[in-house]
mmCIF file of C-alpha atoms in Angstrom:
data_model
loop_
_atom_site.group_PDB
_atom_site.id
_atom_site.type_symbol
_atom_site.label_atom_id
_atom_site.label_comp_id
_atom_site.label_asym_id
_atom_site.label_seq_id
_atom_site.Cartn_x
_atom_site.Cartn_y
_atom_site.Cartn_z
ATOM 1 C CA MET A 44 -19.145 -28.918 -31.787
ATOM 2 C CA ARG A 45 -15.668 -29.568 -30.358
ATOM 3 C CA GLY A 46 -14.144 -26.888 -32.605
ATOM 4 C CA PHE A 47 -16.661 -24.325 -31.321
ATOM 5 C CA GLU A 48 -15.744 -25.113 -27.679
ATOM 6 C CA ASN A 49 -12.038 -24.768 -28.503
ATOM 7 C CA MET A 50 -12.625 -21.378 -30.160
ATOM 8 C CA TYR A 51 -14.774 -20.246 -27.193
ATOM 9 C CA ASP A 52 -12.022 -21.256 -24.732
ATOM 10 C CA LYS A 53 -9.410 -19.319 -26.719
ATOM 11 C CA LEU A 54 -11.689 -16.270 -26.847
ATOM 12 C CA LEU A 55 -12.201 -16.355 -23.049
ATOM 13 C CA LEU A 56 -8.470 -16.779 -22.497
ATOM 14 C CA GLY A 57 -7.743 -13.796 -24.757
ATOM 15 C CA VAL A 58 -10.291 -11.585 -22.958
ATOM 16 C CA GLY A 59 -8.831 -12.625 -19.594
ATOM 17 C CA VAL A 60 -5.292 -11.752 -20.676
ATOM 18 C CA ILE A 61 -6.441 -8.355 -21.989
ATOM 19 C CA LEU A 62 -8.227 -7.605 -18.695
ATOM 20 C CA LEU A 63 -5.138 -8.577 -16.680
ATOM 21 C CA VAL A 64 -2.928 -6.327 -18.808
ATOM 22 C CA LEU A 65 -5.369 -3.417 -18.384
ATOM 23 C CA LEU A 66 -5.451 -3.941 -14.619
ATOM 24 C CA TRP A 67 -1.653 -4.145 -14.484
ATOM 25 C CA VAL A 68 -1.295 -0.901 -16.475
ATOM 26 C CA GLN A 69 -3.833 0.917 -14.293
ATOM 27 C CA PHE A 70 -2.205 -0.188 -11.014
ATOM 28 C CA PRO A 71 1.593 -0.247 -11.325
ATOM 29 C CA ALA A 72 3.383 -2.181 -8.601
ATOM 30 C CA MET A 73 5.520 0.661 -7.207
ATOM 31 C CA PRO A 74 5.166 4.429 -7.094
ATOM 32 C CA GLU A 75 7.392 6.627 -9.211
ATOM 33 C CA MET A 76 10.647 7.585 -7.531
ATOM 34 C CA ASN A 77 10.745 11.184 -8.798
ATOM 35 C CA ALA A 78 8.321 12.787 -6.314
ATOM 36 C CA ASP A 79 9.709 15.749 -4.450
ATOM 37 C CA ASP A 80 7.116 16.102 -1.712
ATOM 38 C CA HIS A 81 8.996 15.673 1.549
ATOM 39 C CA VAL A 82 7.409 15.430 4.959
ATOM 40 C CA ARG A 83 9.099 16.131 8.293
ATOM 41 C CA TYR A 84 7.869 14.535 11.507
ATOM 42 C CA THR A 85 9.365 14.826 14.956
ATOM 43 C CA SER A 86 8.724 12.701 17.977
ATOM 44 C CA ASP A 87 8.796 14.321 21.405
ATOM 45 C CA GLU A 88 9.553 11.215 23.420
ATOM 46 C CA ALA A 89 12.301 9.874 21.160
ATOM 47 C CA LYS A 90 13.749 13.232 20.036
ATOM 48 C CA THR A 91 13.705 11.803 16.539
ATOM 49 C CA VAL A 92 13.269 13.706 13.277
ATOM 50 C CA MET A 93 12.013 11.874 10.211
ATOM 51 C CA ASN A 94 12.503 13.631 6.891
ATOM 52 C CA SER A 95 11.383 11.489 3.990
ATOM 53 C CA LYS A 96 9.332 11.418 0.856
ATOM 54 C CA ALA A 97 5.783 10.855 2.063
ATOM 55 C CA ARG A 98 5.255 7.835 -0.146
ATOM 56 C CA PHE A 99 8.216 5.973 1.329
ATOM 57 C CA LEU A 100 7.371 6.463 5.002
ATOM 58 C CA LYS A 101 7.016 3.249 6.934
ATOM 59 C CA PRO A 102 6.069 2.444 10.533
ATOM 60 C CA SER A 103 8.559 3.513 13.193
ATOM 61 C CA LYS A 104 8.661 3.324 16.984
ATOM 62 C CA ALA A 105 9.369 7.070 16.960
ATOM 63 C CA LEU A 106 5.933 7.919 15.500
ATOM 64 C CA SER A 107 2.994 8.681 17.782
ATOM 65 C CA PRO A 108 -0.545 7.533 16.893
ATOM 66 C CA ARG A 109 -1.408 11.128 15.931
ATOM 67 C CA GLN A 110 1.572 11.264 13.543
ATOM 68 C CA VAL A 111 0.656 7.912 11.979
ATOM 69 C CA ILE A 112 -2.849 9.185 11.199
ATOM 70 C CA LYS A 113 -1.470 12.488 9.889
ATOM 71 C CA ILE A 114 0.932 10.637 7.567
ATOM 72 C CA GLN A 115 -1.885 8.507 6.179
ATOM 73 C CA LEU A 116 -4.219 11.472 5.686
ATOM 74 C CA HIS A 117 -1.477 13.475 3.960
ATOM 75 C CA ALA A 118 -0.754 10.514 1.690
ATOM 76 C CA LEU A 119 -4.414 10.009 0.745
ATOM 77 C CA GLN A 120 -4.877 13.729 0.122
ATOM 78 C CA ARG A 121 -1.943 13.663 -2.335
ATOM 79 C CA ASN A 122 -2.663 10.299 -3.929
ATOM 80 C CA ASP A 123 -1.473 10.244 -7.545
ATOM 81 C CA MET A 124 -1.838 8.085 -10.642
ATOM 82 C CA THR A 125 0.643 5.568 -9.218
ATOM 83 C CA ASP A 126 -1.414 5.280 -5.993
ATOM 84 C CA SER A 127 1.522 6.316 -3.835
ATOM 85 C CA GLY A 128 -0.905 7.540 -1.156
ATOM 86 C CA ILE A 129 -2.731 4.222 -1.046
ATOM 87 C CA ILE A 130 0.607 2.387 -0.870
ATOM 88 C CA THR A 131 1.641 4.532 2.120
ATOM 89 C CA VAL A 132 -1.629 3.719 3.909
ATOM 90 C CA PHE A 133 -1.097 0.030 3.142
ATOM 91 C CA ASN A 134 2.425 0.290 4.619
ATOM 92 C CA PHE A 135 0.892 1.484 7.908
ATOM 93 C CA SER A 136 -1.714 -1.317 8.030
ATOM 94 C CA SER A 137 -1.014 -3.778 10.815
ATOM 95 C CA PRO A 138 0.122 -7.276 9.844
ATOM 96 C CA THR A 139 -3.188 -8.662 11.137
ATOM 97 C CA SER A 140 -5.132 -6.203 8.977
ATOM 98 C CA ARG A 141 -3.087 -7.093 5.915
ATOM 99 C CA VAL A 142 -4.236 -10.696 6.243
ATOM 100 C CA SER A 143 -7.883 -9.628 5.973
ATOM 101 C CA LEU A 144 -7.227 -6.835 3.424
ATOM 102 C CA GLY A 145 -5.406 -9.106 1.046
ATOM 103 C CA PRO A 146 -2.661 -8.042 -1.367
ATOM 104 C CA LEU A 147 -1.954 -4.421 -2.282
ATOM 105 C CA ASN A 148 -3.954 -4.493 -5.526
ATOM 106 C CA HIS A 149 -7.046 -5.704 -3.645
ATOM 107 C CA PHE A 150 -6.542 -2.886 -1.116
ATOM 108 C CA ARG A 151 -6.311 -0.380 -3.990
ATOM 109 C CA MET A 152 -9.729 -1.473 -5.221
ATOM 110 C CA MET A 153 -11.197 -1.397 -1.691
ATOM 111 C CA VAL A 154 -10.156 2.238 -1.207
ATOM 112 C CA ARG A 155 -12.031 3.125 -4.388
ATOM 113 C CA ASP A 156 -15.248 1.654 -2.964
ATOM 114 C CA PRO A 157 -17.916 4.377 -2.488
ATOM 115 C CA ALA A 158 -17.553 4.098 1.305
ATOM 116 C CA TYR A 159 -13.872 5.105 1.192
ATOM 117 C CA SER A 160 -13.475 6.983 -2.105
ATOM 118 C CA PRO A 161 -14.088 10.408 -0.437
ATOM 119 C CA MET A 162 -10.704 9.874 1.262
ATOM 120 C CA LEU A 163 -8.861 10.037 -2.056
ATOM 121 C CA ASN A 164 -7.615 13.542 -2.893
ATOM 122 C CA PHE A 165 -9.882 15.177 -0.312
ATOM 123 C CA VAL A 166 -9.816 18.942 0.286
ATOM 124 C CA SER A 167 -9.384 19.189 4.075
ATOM 125 C CA TYR A 168 -9.991 17.386 7.349
ATOM 126 C CA LYS A 169 -10.777 18.012 11.031
ATOM 127 C CA THR A 170 -9.840 15.696 13.872
ATOM 128 C CA GLY A 171 -11.626 15.051 17.128
ATOM 129 C CA LYS A 172 -10.053 14.191 20.458
ATOM 130 C CA MET A 173 -7.768 11.158 20.298
ATOM 131 C CA VAL A 174 -8.517 8.443 22.835
ATOM 132 C CA ILE A 175 -5.618 6.176 23.804
ATOM 133 C CA THR A 176 -6.168 3.141 26.017
ATOM 134 C CA ASP A 177 -3.188 0.882 26.711
ATOM 135 C CA ASN A 178 -2.059 -0.226 23.248
ATOM 136 C CA THR A 179 -5.043 1.062 21.242
ATOM 137 C CA ALA A 180 -5.798 4.543 19.896
ATOM 138 C CA TYR A 181 -9.039 5.892 18.431
ATOM 139 C CA GLN A 182 -9.305 9.079 16.339
ATOM 140 C CA LEU A 183 -12.385 10.508 14.649
ATOM 141 C CA VAL A 184 -11.576 12.370 11.433
ATOM 142 C CA VAL A 185 -14.085 14.312 9.328
ATOM 143 C CA ILE A 186 -12.971 14.612 5.728
ATOM 144 C CA LYS A 187 -14.243 17.252 3.340
ATOM 145 C CA GLY A 188 -14.257 15.544 -0.025
ATOM 146 C CA ALA A 189 -13.555 17.052 -3.420
ATOM 147 C CA GLY A 190 -17.323 17.365 -3.988
ATOM 148 C CA GLY A 191 -17.807 19.282 -0.725
ATOM 149 C CA GLU A 192 -19.332 16.374 1.210
ATOM 150 C CA GLN A 193 -18.194 15.856 4.804
ATOM 151 C CA VAL A 194 -17.613 12.237 5.752
ATOM 152 C CA PRO A 195 -16.540 11.033 9.227
ATOM 153 C CA TYR A 196 -14.149 8.098 9.652
ATOM 154 C CA LEU A 197 -12.936 6.402 12.816
ATOM 155 C CA PHE A 198 -9.251 5.436 12.700
ATOM 156 C CA ILE A 199 -8.318 2.575 15.027
ATOM 157 C CA LEU A 200 -4.616 2.022 15.720
ATOM 158 C CA ALA A 201 -2.807 -0.561 17.811
ATOM 159 C CA LYS A 202 0.723 -0.603 19.140
ATOM 160 C CA GLN A 203 2.273 -3.781 17.804
ATOM 161 C CA ARG A 204 3.412 -6.224 20.494
ATOM 162 C CA LYS A 205 5.586 -8.570 18.459
ATOM 163 C CA GLY A 206 7.243 -9.138 15.128
ATOM 164 C CA MET A 207 9.247 -6.749 13.027
ATOM 165 C CA TYR A 208 6.915 -3.846 13.899
ATOM 166 C CA LYS A 209 7.072 -4.350 17.674
ATOM 167 C CA GLY A 210 6.468 -0.988 19.375
ATOM 168 C CA CYS A 211 5.086 0.707 16.228
ATOM 169 C CA TRP A 212 1.612 2.233 16.000
ATOM 170 C CA MET A 213 -0.225 0.768 13.015
ATOM 171 C CA THR A 214 -3.771 0.976 11.670
ATOM 172 C CA VAL A 215 -6.031 -1.965 12.428
ATOM 173 C CA GLY A 216 -9.133 -0.408 10.890
ATOM 174 C CA VAL A 217 -10.806 2.629 9.397
ATOM 175 C CA ALA A 218 -14.596 2.694 9.684
ATOM 176 C CA ARG A 219 -16.904 5.152 7.979
ATOM 177 C CA GLN A 220 -19.265 6.639 10.548
ATOM 178 C CA ASP A 221 -22.908 7.694 10.372
ATOM 179 C CA VAL A 222 -23.087 11.177 8.838
ATOM 180 C CA ASN A 223 -25.895 12.225 11.190
ATOM 181 C CA ARG A 224 -23.668 11.671 14.257
ATOM 182 C CA GLN A 225 -20.555 13.559 13.101
ATOM 183 C CA THR A 226 -21.322 16.821 14.946
ATOM 184 C CA SER A 227 -21.923 15.126 18.282
ATOM 185 C CA LEU A 228 -18.652 13.161 18.135
ATOM 186 C CA ILE A 229 -16.281 16.057 17.556
#
């Protein structure tokens, strides 16, 4: 009986290692460095121009809440096999959000959840009026998915008050909205 348990343990260990390798291959740690899609953003108040590969953009005091959302939408629309779009969105997640989201690989799986999967490689989007109150910004975005479905999401951003991102607008949440209410909110 002891030999059977030993063999069963080795079999489970082998299956676990194979699953980890498959997960590692499917989700590489960093995006490829050979992308040539550049994005240019300017900030009115800071007279700053940012010209960078979309996948390497990070939070900056020079970016407005509208620009932060636009960067994330552009990244998700052009997400590739290395998940560079998802990595960009993760880069713009507030430190508080990252605690609840967990590590990058967990975030990658969350974005593939049916509630958020329409955001990956979507066709187009429309934005509603942005509401900014003190250090918080709200933006309704209706995404037209690859299958033609229209899905509304509410982006919630906060201007960071401390830490290395002090003064930067970062995402604290993205909530899928009720489809029946999308026309009355925009």
